[in-house]
Each structure stands twice: as structure tokens, then as C-alpha cells.
């Protein structure tokens, strides 16, 4: 966006808590809605105008959030009571400085935002500082380093930029012939201009889950495990049903509690874990996001408090209490391909008839599509998770989207 910054500021009829939302996509939109419901004045910020959260917030700002000077200037103008990072592509170093210099309240903390946006920082914290089980790995800053050290993890393995999200820049390396292409992809698609990667050995796991963990004024709370299907590191479907076997559930909660306590602050954390019930190490830590998780959109239909409501309650210092689970549920991402800003959604009636009364369609309101983009989510609750997953897939197939 260059150095231009647009900020719409209006006087509020009464003094209220002001929250600055850094990242205004579909997850940010739900956070903004929950904030507004509790009387918070929301300034929604993103790199482009008319982002989803801007459509429900009282004010908006368009800046390059990776530009520390622009971010510092925006915070000085807004004077927020709380800053809520909702994406990784933020100048977190600036947030850390402002937290130290001015006591800026960042959710969960500026340090947590800084550590978790960088795979090197969070993996080092988890594996080396906290001693949590992880996959074998190493970091490399050049193609030559990757080639020289790859025997540490063996083939096949995965290479990822140290800074990226939603599978961007990720490749599976099956032989030495794949290394150079994977290195180039990681460097090209990673964020922050960093030519550094993490190379991870393959873990033989049976399932991958997200354990939504809430750190709040009244303690640590866990949602039921969320299972998910990913394609190239990007979520396509997720589902939530029964708890794990007691021993496995306890180990997942132990790992999650350990890492979120180390990061500190209040809010929801999406802790990603590999389940290996037949191995000696039954649960392996993968990654963590200090904010609502895309796989957690299923909680909009599975629980009395969605992950967004839980995040807002926690960050405002409010009690969580009991989280009530309604029943087996699933979500499916509505991925749309095309090039244009005129988007038309059809057959919603047919889609909603598939899941019946316990189904929903959420269209995010993103203003344009260039390539492939997640534009909505399908939600369904059913008698079991298999039925719920089948329903959301059928709902997705029923919806017709045109882009021009």
C-alpha cells in the first residue's frame, strides 16, 4: 500500500473501551462482532479497504501493517485500550517496543505475537526451552545448508518458511532432486523477506488436531479437540465430536497448558498437535496461533460460546465459566476461484436444506477474488461427525459462485 494511510475517526457519544483489530478478515470479523456486542468500540485495520471486519466495526484503517512506522503512527492516533493481532503479517517488533515503552496492551502479549509469528521462535521455545515433544527439525539460511543437513531428518521431509501461514511456501521433499525447487518456493512465498526455512522430519501420526486453549482470568479452559483435513497446509474441513481417550486427552492438555502458560496473557490459542496413539511418544507439538484458528470456525455451531466469543471474553478479563458442547459438528471452507470484484452466490436455499435446522452458511463479504480465496464457511451439527462432515461437503457442492 506504500506509505498512504487512511483512517476514519469519529467522535463516540460516550467514552468506551477501544480495541484496535490488526487484521480484518473472516476471523477478525467474528472477533469484531463479539467486541461490539460487549460495548467495545472497534477500529478494524487491514492492508485493503472493505475487509470483512470493517463491515461491522465502528471505524476502519487501511495501512501496511508490516511497516513499523505506519503501525506506530496508527496506534498513536487511535490510542487503543487493547491491540488485537488477528494475522501474522504485522510488524510485531513495533508492538514489542510499544509494550515496553508505553505499556501498550497487546493480546495476548506483544512477546507472544512476536514469538508465534516465527516458526524458529516458537519451535525453539517448545522443544528446547519447554522440552515438549516435536518432530525432528533444523533451520537453514541457505540452499547449501539445507543440502548439508538434510540427513538429520531424512526423506521424506517438509520444508517451510520460518514466517508464513496457511501452508504458503510449504513443500514435501521426497528426494534430493526436490530440494532446490522447495527452497525457492519457501523463499518466494515466505513473509518478512527472510531467506530462512525450517526443515521437519515426517511424523507418522494418525490424526492432527487443534486444541483450542483459553487462558483467562478464571483459569485455563479447553474446547473439545477439533480434527481437520488440510490440502497443502490449508484447512478444507474440520469437525468436533467426542473427547479423546483419557490418557491422550490429558497429554494434549498438558502440552497446551505448558506452552500457553509460557507465552502468558489472556486470549484463545490454537494449539496444533499430532496424535500418535501407537508410538512411544503419543502426542507431538506442531504449531500454535495466539488467536482464533481457522479450523475453529466449527465452534460457531458446536458450542454455546464460539472461539471468537471465548477470545473476547478472555482478553477483556471476563470469566469463561463452563463451555457447553452442543453435539457433533463440522465446517467446510468455501473456496472460490476467479478474477474479479463482482461475486454472486446462488443455491443457498438448497445448501441449507441439506443440513436442516442445525446448519448455517456464513459468507465473509470479501470484496474481490484473484486466484483462489476462502470466501465463506458451511456449518452443520448432526447425530455424528461423519454425517456432519458429509453434510457440509454436500452444502459446499450445492452453492454456486460466479466471479467477474
CSV table of C-alpha atoms in Angstrom, one decimal:
chain,number,residue,atom,x,y,z
A,1,UNK,CA,0.0,0.0,0.0
A,2,UNK,CA,3.0,2.3,0.0
A,3,UNK,CA,3.1,4.9,2.7
A,4,UNK,CA,-0.5,6.1,2.4
A,5,UNK,CA,-2.7,5.6,5.4
A,6,UNK,CA,-6.4,6.3,5.6
A,7,UNK,CA,-8.1,6.5,9.0
A,8,UNK,CA,-11.7,7.4,9.6
A,9,UNK,CA,-12.2,8.8,13.0
A,10,UNK,CA,-15.5,9.9,14.5
A,11,UNK,CA,-16.3,11.0,18.0
A,12,UNK,CA,-18.2,8.5,20.0
A,13,UNK,CA,-21.2,9.7,22.0
A,14,UNK,CA,-19.7,8.1,25.1
A,15,UNK,CA,-16.3,7.0,26.3
A,16,UNK,CA,-16.0,3.3,25.8
A,17,UNK,CA,-13.1,0.8,25.6
A,18,UNK,CA,-11.4,1.0,22.2
A,19,UNK,CA,-9.9,-2.1,20.5
A,20,UNK,CA,-7.6,-1.9,17.5
A,21,UNK,CA,-8.0,-5.0,15.4
A,22,UNK,CA,-4.9,-5.7,13.3
A,23,UNK,CA,-6.2,-8.0,10.5
A,24,UNK,CA,-9.8,-7.8,9.4
A,25,UNK,CA,-10.5,-11.0,7.5
A,26,UNK,CA,-13.2,-13.6,8.3
A,27,UNK,CA,-11.8,-14.4,11.8
A,28,UNK,CA,-11.3,-10.8,12.6
A,29,UNK,CA,-14.9,-10.1,11.6
A,30,UNK,CA,-16.3,-12.5,14.2
A,31,UNK,CA,-14.0,-11.1,16.8
A,32,UNK,CA,-15.2,-7.6,16.0
A,33,UNK,CA,-18.9,-8.7,16.3
A,34,UNK,CA,-18.2,-10.2,19.7
A,35,UNK,CA,-16.4,-7.0,20.8
A,36,UNK,CA,-19.3,-4.8,19.6
A,37,UNK,CA,-21.8,-7.0,21.5
A,38,UNK,CA,-19.9,-6.2,24.7
A,39,UNK,CA,-19.9,-2.5,24.0
A,40,UNK,CA,-16.4,-2.2,22.8
A,41,UNK,CA,-15.5,0.5,20.2
A,42,UNK,CA,-13.7,-1.3,17.4
A,43,UNK,CA,-11.2,0.1,14.8
A,44,UNK,CA,-10.7,-2.5,12.2
A,45,UNK,CA,-7.4,-2.4,10.3
A,46,UNK,CA,-6.1,-4.2,7.2
A,47,UNK,CA,-4.0,-3.8,4.1
A,48,UNK,CA,-7.0,-3.3,1.9
A,49,UNK,CA,-10.3,-1.5,2.2
A,50,UNK,CA,-13.7,-3.0,2.8
A,51,UNK,CA,-12.2,-6.1,4.5
A,52,UNK,CA,-14.9,-8.2,6.4
A,53,UNK,CA,-14.3,-6.8,9.9
A,54,UNK,CA,-14.5,-3.3,8.6
A,55,UNK,CA,-18.1,-4.0,7.6
A,56,UNK,CA,-19.1,-4.4,11.3
A,57,UNK,CA,-16.6,-2.2,13.1
A,58,UNK,CA,-17.3,1.5,14.1
A,59,UNK,CA,-14.1,2.7,12.4
A,60,UNK,CA,-11.5,1.4,10.0
A,61,UNK,CA,-7.9,2.0,8.9
A,62,UNK,CA,-6.0,0.9,5.8
A,63,UNK,CA,-2.2,0.6,6.2
A,64,UNK,CA,0.7,-1.7,5.5
A,65,UNK,CA,0.7,-3.5,8.9
A,66,UNK,CA,4.3,-4.8,8.2
A,67,UNK,CA,5.5,-1.2,8.2
A,68,UNK,CA,6.5,-0.3,11.7
A,69,UNK,CA,6.3,3.4,11.2
A,70,UNK,CA,2.8,3.3,9.9
A,71,UNK,CA,1.7,0.9,12.6
A,72,UNK,CA,3.2,3.2,15.3
A,73,UNK,CA,1.5,6.2,13.8
A,74,UNK,CA,-1.9,4.4,13.7
A,75,UNK,CA,-1.6,3.4,17.4
A,76,UNK,CA,-0.7,6.9,18.3
A,77,UNK,CA,-3.8,8.2,16.5
A,78,UNK,CA,-6.3,5.6,17.8
A,79,UNK,CA,-4.9,5.4,21.4
A,80,UNK,CA,-6.5,1.9,21.8
A,81,UNK,CA,-7.1,0.3,25.2
A,82,UNK,CA,-6.2,-3.0,23.6
A,83,UNK,CA,-4.5,-4.1,20.4
A,84,UNK,CA,-5.7,-7.5,18.9
A,85,UNK,CA,-3.4,-9.0,16.3
A,86,UNK,CA,-5.5,-11.3,14.1
A,87,UNK,CA,-2.9,-12.2,11.4
A,88,UNK,CA,0.8,-12.9,11.3
A,89,UNK,CA,1.8,-10.2,8.8
A,90,UNK,CA,2.4,-7.5,11.3
A,91,UNK,CA,5.5,-5.5,12.5
A,92,UNK,CA,5.4,-7.3,15.8
A,93,UNK,CA,8.8,-5.8,16.8
A,94,UNK,CA,7.0,-2.4,16.9
A,95,UNK,CA,4.3,-3.9,19.2
A,96,UNK,CA,7.0,-5.3,21.5
A,97,UNK,CA,8.7,-1.8,21.6
A,98,UNK,CA,5.4,0.0,22.4
A,99,UNK,CA,4.5,-2.6,25.0
A,100,UNK,CA,7.9,-2.0,26.7
A,101,UNK,CA,7.9,1.8,26.2
A,102,UNK,CA,4.3,2.7,26.8
A,103,UNK,CA,2.7,-0.3,28.4
A,104,UNK,CA,0.6,-1.0,25.3
A,105,UNK,CA,-1.9,-3.8,25.9
A,106,UNK,CA,-1.4,-6.4,23.2
A,107,UNK,CA,-3.4,-9.7,23.1
A,108,UNK,CA,-2.3,-12.0,24.5
A,109,UNK,CA,1.1,-10.2,24.8
A,110,UNK,CA,3.3,-8.5,22.2
A,111,UNK,CA,6.0,-11.1,23.0
A,112,UNK,CA,3.6,-13.9,22.3
A,113,UNK,CA,2.6,-12.3,18.9
A,114,UNK,CA,6.3,-11.9,18.1
A,115,UNK,CA,7.3,-15.5,19.0
A,116,UNK,CA,4.5,-17.3,17.4
A,117,UNK,CA,4.7,-15.5,14.0
A,118,UNK,CA,8.1,-17.0,13.6
A,119,UNK,CA,8.4,-20.8,13.4
A,120,UNK,CA,12.0,-20.6,14.6
A,121,UNK,CA,11.0,-18.8,17.8
A,122,UNK,CA,8.0,-21.0,18.7
A,123,UNK,CA,9.8,-24.2,17.9
A,124,UNK,CA,12.8,-23.3,19.9
A,125,UNK,CA,10.6,-22.3,22.8
A,126,UNK,CA,8.6,-25.5,22.7
A,127,UNK,CA,11.4,-28.0,22.0
A,128,UNK,CA,14.4,-26.5,23.6
A,129,UNK,CA,13.1,-24.3,26.4
A,130,UNK,CA,10.0,-26.2,27.5
A,131,UNK,CA,11.2,-29.7,26.5
A,132,UNK,CA,7.9,-30.6,24.6
A,133,UNK,CA,7.9,-33.4,22.1
A,134,UNK,CA,8.2,-32.2,18.5
A,135,UNK,CA,9.2,-33.6,15.1
A,136,UNK,CA,12.9,-33.7,14.3
A,137,UNK,CA,13.9,-30.4,12.6
A,138,UNK,CA,16.7,-28.0,11.7
A,139,UNK,CA,16.9,-24.4,10.5
A,140,UNK,CA,18.8,-23.2,7.4
A,141,UNK,CA,19.6,-19.9,5.9
A,142,UNK,CA,20.8,-21.1,2.5
A,143,UNK,CA,20.3,-23.8,-0.1
A,144,UNK,CA,23.7,-25.2,0.8
A,145,UNK,CA,22.8,-25.5,4.4
A,146,UNK,CA,19.6,-27.5,3.6
A,147,UNK,CA,21.6,-29.9,1.4
A,148,UNK,CA,24.3,-30.3,4.0
A,149,UNK,CA,21.9,-31.0,7.0
A,150,UNK,CA,19.0,-32.9,5.4
A,151,UNK,CA,20.4,-36.2,6.6
A,152,UNK,CA,19.4,-35.1,10.1
A,153,UNK,CA,15.8,-35.6,9.3
A,154,UNK,CA,15.9,-37.9,6.3
A,155,UNK,CA,13.4,-38.3,3.4
A,156,UNK,CA,10.6,-37.6,3.0
A,157,UNK,CA,10.6,-34.3,4.9
A,158,UNK,CA,8.8,-30.9,4.8
A,159,UNK,CA,10.4,-27.5,4.2
A,160,UNK,CA,8.6,-24.3,5.3
A,161,UNK,CA,9.5,-20.6,5.5
A,162,UNK,CA,10.1,-19.6,9.1
A,163,UNK,CA,7.4,-16.9,8.6
A,164,UNK,CA,4.2,-17.9,6.7
A,165,UNK,CA,0.7,-19.1,7.3
A,166,UNK,CA,-2.0,-21.3,5.7
A,167,UNK,CA,0.6,-23.6,4.1
A,168,UNK,CA,2.2,-20.8,2.0
A,169,UNK,CA,5.7,-21.8,0.9
A,170,UNK,CA,5.4,-25.3,2.2
A,171,UNK,CA,6.7,-28.3,0.2
A,172,UNK,CA,7.3,-32.0,0.7
A,173,UNK,CA,10.8,-33.2,-0.2
A,174,UNK,CA,10.9,-36.8,-1.3
A,175,UNK,CA,14.4,-36.9,-2.6
A,176,UNK,CA,17.5,-34.6,-3.1
A,177,UNK,CA,16.1,-33.7,-6.5
A,178,UNK,CA,13.3,-31.7,-4.8
A,179,UNK,CA,15.4,-29.6,-2.5
A,180,UNK,CA,16.2,-26.6,-4.8
A,181,UNK,CA,12.6,-26.2,-6.0
A,182,UNK,CA,11.3,-26.4,-2.5
A,183,UNK,CA,13.9,-23.9,-1.2
A,184,UNK,CA,12.9,-21.4,-4.0
A,185,UNK,CA,9.2,-21.7,-3.1
A,186,UNK,CA,9.8,-21.2,0.6
A,187,UNK,CA,11.9,-18.1,0.0
A,188,UNK,CA,9.4,-16.7,-2.6
A,189,UNK,CA,6.2,-17.3,-0.5
A,190,UNK,CA,7.5,-16.6,3.0
A,191,UNK,CA,6.9,-13.4,4.8
A,192,UNK,CA,9.2,-10.7,6.1
A,193,UNK,CA,11.8,-11.1,3.4
A,194,UNK,CA,13.6,-13.7,5.4
A,195,UNK,CA,15.6,-16.4,3.5
A,196,UNK,CA,15.4,-18.9,6.3
A,197,UNK,CA,13.5,-22.1,6.5
A,198,UNK,CA,12.6,-24.9,8.9
A,199,UNK,CA,13.1,-28.5,7.6
A,200,UNK,CA,11.0,-31.0,9.5
A,201,UNK,CA,11.1,-34.8,9.5
A,202,UNK,CA,7.9,-36.6,8.8
A,203,UNK,CA,5.9,-37.7,11.8
A,204,UNK,CA,3.9,-40.9,11.5
A,205,UNK,CA,0.7,-39.7,13.1
A,206,UNK,CA,-2.8,-41.0,12.9
A,207,UNK,CA,-4.6,-37.7,13.3
A,208,UNK,CA,-3.9,-34.0,13.5
A,209,UNK,CA,-6.0,-31.8,15.9
A,210,UNK,CA,-6.4,-28.2,17.0
A,211,UNK,CA,-6.9,-28.0,20.8
A,212,UNK,CA,-8.4,-24.5,21.4
A,213,UNK,CA,-7.0,-23.4,24.7
A,214,UNK,CA,-8.3,-20.4,26.5
A,215,UNK,CA,-6.1,-18.6,29.1
A,216,UNK,CA,-8.5,-16.4,31.1
A,217,UNK,CA,-9.0,-14.6,34.4
A,218,UNK,CA,-10.7,-17.7,35.8
A,219,UNK,CA,-8.0,-20.2,34.6
A,220,UNK,CA,-7.2,-22.3,31.6
A,221,UNK,CA,-10.1,-23.9,29.6
A,222,UNK,CA,-10.1,-26.4,26.8
A,223,UNK,CA,-12.6,-26.8,24.0
A,224,UNK,CA,-13.2,-30.3,22.6
A,225,UNK,CA,-10.4,-31.4,20.1
A,226,UNK,CA,-11.0,-30.3,16.6
A,227,UNK,CA,-10.0,-32.7,13.8
A,228,UNK,CA,-9.3,-31.3,10.4
A,229,UNK,CA,-8.4,-32.1,6.8
A,230,UNK,CA,-5.8,-29.9,5.1
A,231,UNK,CA,-4.7,-29.6,1.5
A,232,UNK,CA,-1.1,-28.2,1.1
A,233,UNK,CA,-1.3,-26.9,4.6
A,234,UNK,CA,-4.6,-25.0,4.2
A,235,UNK,CA,-7.8,-26.0,6.0
A,236,UNK,CA,-10.7,-27.5,4.0
A,237,UNK,CA,-12.9,-29.2,6.6
A,238,UNK,CA,-12.9,-29.5,10.4
A,239,UNK,CA,-15.0,-31.5,12.8
A,240,UNK,CA,-15.6,-31.7,16.5
A,241,UNK,CA,-17.1,-34.6,18.5
A,242,UNK,CA,-16.1,-36.8,21.4
A,243,UNK,CA,-13.1,-36.4,23.7
A,244,UNK,CA,-10.0,-38.5,23.2
A,245,UNK,CA,-9.1,-41.4,25.3
A,246,UNK,CA,-8.3,-40.1,28.8
A,247,UNK,CA,-4.5,-40.6,28.7
A,248,UNK,CA,-4.3,-38.9,25.2
A,249,UNK,CA,-6.6,-36.1,26.3
A,250,UNK,CA,-4.6,-35.4,29.4
A,251,UNK,CA,-1.3,-35.3,27.4
A,252,UNK,CA,-2.8,-32.9,24.8
A,253,UNK,CA,-3.9,-30.6,27.6
A,254,UNK,CA,-0.6,-30.8,29.4
A,255,UNK,CA,1.3,-29.8,26.3
A,256,UNK,CA,-1.1,-27.0,25.5
A,257,UNK,CA,-1.2,-25.7,29.1
A,258,UNK,CA,2.6,-25.7,29.2
A,259,UNK,CA,3.1,-23.6,26.1
A,260,UNK,CA,0.3,-21.1,26.7
A,261,UNK,CA,1.5,-20.5,30.2
A,262,UNK,CA,5.0,-19.8,28.9
A,263,UNK,CA,3.6,-17.3,26.4
A,264,UNK,CA,1.3,-15.6,29.0
A,265,UNK,CA,-1.5,-13.1,28.6
A,266,UNK,CA,-5.2,-13.7,28.1
A,267,UNK,CA,-7.0,-15.0,25.0
A,268,UNK,CA,-7.5,-18.1,22.9
A,269,UNK,CA,-4.7,-20.2,21.5
A,270,UNK,CA,-5.0,-22.6,18.6
A,271,UNK,CA,-2.6,-25.4,19.6
A,272,UNK,CA,-1.9,-27.8,16.8
A,273,UNK,CA,-0.9,-31.4,17.8
A,274,UNK,CA,-0.1,-34.7,16.1
A,275,UNK,CA,-1.7,-37.8,17.7
A,276,UNK,CA,0.4,-41.0,17.6
A,277,UNK,CA,-1.5,-43.4,19.8
A,278,UNK,CA,0.6,-46.5,18.9
A,279,UNK,CA,4.0,-44.8,19.3
A,280,UNK,CA,6.1,-44.3,22.4
A,281,UNK,CA,5.5,-40.5,22.1
A,282,UNK,CA,1.8,-40.3,21.8
A,283,UNK,CA,1.3,-36.6,21.3
A,284,UNK,CA,3.7,-34.2,19.4
A,285,UNK,CA,3.5,-30.4,19.4
A,286,UNK,CA,3.3,-28.9,15.9
A,287,UNK,CA,2.4,-25.2,15.9
A,288,UNK,CA,0.5,-22.5,17.8
A,289,UNK,CA,-1.5,-19.4,16.9
A,290,UNK,CA,-2.2,-16.9,19.7
A,291,UNK,CA,-5.7,-16.1,18.3
A,292,UNK,CA,-8.8,-17.8,16.9
A,293,UNK,CA,-7.9,-20.6,14.4
A,294,UNK,CA,-9.5,-21.2,11.0
A,295,UNK,CA,-10.3,-24.8,11.9
A,296,UNK,CA,-12.1,-23.5,15.0
A,297,UNK,CA,-14.9,-21.9,12.9
A,298,UNK,CA,-16.8,-25.1,13.6
A,299,UNK,CA,-17.3,-23.7,17.1
A,300,UNK,CA,-19.8,-21.3,15.7
A,301,UNK,CA,-22.3,-24.1,15.6
A,302,UNK,CA,-20.9,-26.7,18.0
A,303,UNK,CA,-20.6,-24.7,21.3
A,304,UNK,CA,-22.6,-22.1,23.3
A,305,UNK,CA,-19.5,-19.9,23.2
A,306,UNK,CA,-17.6,-19.8,19.8
A,307,UNK,CA,-13.9,-19.5,19.8
A,308,UNK,CA,-14.4,-15.8,19.0
A,309,UNK,CA,-16.6,-15.2,22.0
A,310,UNK,CA,-14.1,-17.0,24.2
A,311,UNK,CA,-11.2,-14.9,22.8
A,312,UNK,CA,-13.1,-11.7,23.5
A,313,UNK,CA,-14.2,-12.7,27.0
A,314,UNK,CA,-10.7,-13.7,27.9
A,315,UNK,CA,-8.9,-10.6,26.5
A,316,UNK,CA,-11.3,-8.3,28.3
A,317,UNK,CA,-10.6,-10.0,31.6
A,318,UNK,CA,-14.1,-11.6,31.8
A,319,UNK,CA,-14.7,-15.1,33.2
A,320,UNK,CA,-15.2,-18.0,30.8
A,321,UNK,CA,-17.1,-20.4,33.1
A,322,UNK,CA,-18.3,-23.6,31.5
A,323,UNK,CA,-18.1,-24.2,27.8
A,324,UNK,CA,-21.2,-26.2,26.7
A,325,UNK,CA,-20.8,-28.5,23.7
A,326,UNK,CA,-24.0,-29.0,21.7
A,327,UNK,CA,-23.1,-32.1,19.7
A,328,UNK,CA,-21.1,-33.5,16.8
A,329,UNK,CA,-20.4,-30.7,14.2
A,330,UNK,CA,-18.4,-29.9,11.1
A,331,UNK,CA,-17.3,-26.9,9.0
A,332,UNK,CA,-16.1,-26.7,5.4
A,333,UNK,CA,-14.3,-23.8,3.8
A,334,UNK,CA,-16.0,-22.3,0.7
A,335,UNK,CA,-13.0,-21.8,-1.7
A,336,UNK,CA,-13.7,-19.7,-4.8
A,337,UNK,CA,-11.5,-19.3,-7.9
A,338,UNK,CA,-11.7,-16.5,-10.3
A,339,UNK,CA,-10.6,-12.9,-11.0
A,340,UNK,CA,-13.0,-10.0,-10.3
A,341,UNK,CA,-14.9,-8.0,-7.8
A,342,UNK,CA,-18.5,-8.9,-8.7
A,343,UNK,CA,-19.3,-12.1,-6.8
A,344,UNK,CA,-22.6,-13.8,-6.9
A,345,UNK,CA,-23.7,-16.7,-4.6
A,346,UNK,CA,-26.5,-18.9,-5.6
A,347,UNK,CA,-28.4,-22.0,-4.4
A,348,UNK,CA,-28.2,-21.1,-0.7
A,349,UNK,CA,-31.7,-22.4,-0.1
A,350,UNK,CA,-30.6,-25.8,-1.5
A,351,UNK,CA,-27.4,-25.8,0.6
A,352,UNK,CA,-29.3,-25.0,3.8
A,353,UNK,CA,-31.9,-27.7,3.2
A,354,UNK,CA,-29.2,-30.4,3.3
A,355,UNK,CA,-28.2,-29.8,6.9
A,356,UNK,CA,-31.7,-28.8,8.0
A,357,UNK,CA,-32.3,-26.7,11.1
A,358,UNK,CA,-28.8,-27.3,12.5
A,359,UNK,CA,-26.9,-25.9,9.6
A,360,UNK,CA,-25.6,-22.5,8.5
A,361,UNK,CA,-23.9,-20.6,5.7
A,362,UNK,CA,-21.5,-17.7,6.5
A,363,UNK,CA,-20.4,-15.5,3.6
A,364,UNK,CA,-17.5,-13.5,4.7
A,365,UNK,CA,-18.0,-10.4,2.4
A,366,UNK,CA,-14.5,-10.2,0.9
A,367,UNK,CA,-14.7,-7.7,-1.9
A,368,UNK,CA,-12.8,-9.5,-4.6
A,369,UNK,CA,-11.1,-12.7,-5.8
A,370,UNK,CA,-7.8,-13.0,-7.6
A,371,UNK,CA,-6.9,-16.7,-8.0
A,372,UNK,CA,-8.3,-18.9,-5.2
A,373,UNK,CA,-9.7,-17.4,-2.0
A,374,UNK,CA,-11.7,-18.6,1.0
A,375,UNK,CA,-15.0,-16.7,0.8
A,376,UNK,CA,-17.3,-18.5,3.2
A,377,UNK,CA,-17.8,-21.4,5.5
A,378,UNK,CA,-20.5,-24.1,5.8
A,379,UNK,CA,-21.6,-25.3,9.2
A,380,UNK,CA,-23.6,-28.3,10.3
A,381,UNK,CA,-24.5,-30.2,13.5
A,382,UNK,CA,-25.7,-33.8,13.2
A,383,UNK,CA,-26.0,-37.1,15.1
A,384,UNK,CA,-22.4,-37.9,14.5
A,385,UNK,CA,-19.3,-36.3,12.9
A,386,UNK,CA,-19.3,-38.5,9.8
A,387,UNK,CA,-22.8,-37.2,8.9
A,388,UNK,CA,-21.9,-33.6,9.8
A,389,UNK,CA,-18.8,-33.7,7.5
A,390,UNK,CA,-20.8,-35.3,4.7
A,391,UNK,CA,-23.4,-32.6,5.0
A,392,UNK,CA,-21.0,-29.6,4.9
A,393,UNK,CA,-19.3,-31.1,1.9
A,394,UNK,CA,-22.7,-31.5,0.1
A,395,UNK,CA,-23.6,-28.0,1.1
A,396,UNK,CA,-20.4,-26.7,-0.4
A,397,UNK,CA,-21.1,-28.6,-3.6
A,398,UNK,CA,-24.6,-27.1,-3.8
A,399,UNK,CA,-23.5,-23.5,-3.6
A,400,UNK,CA,-22.7,-21.9,-7.0
A,401,UNK,CA,-20.4,-18.9,-7.1
A,402,UNK,CA,-19.7,-16.7,-10.1
A,403,UNK,CA,-16.9,-14.2,-10.2
A,404,UNK,CA,-16.4,-11.5,-12.9
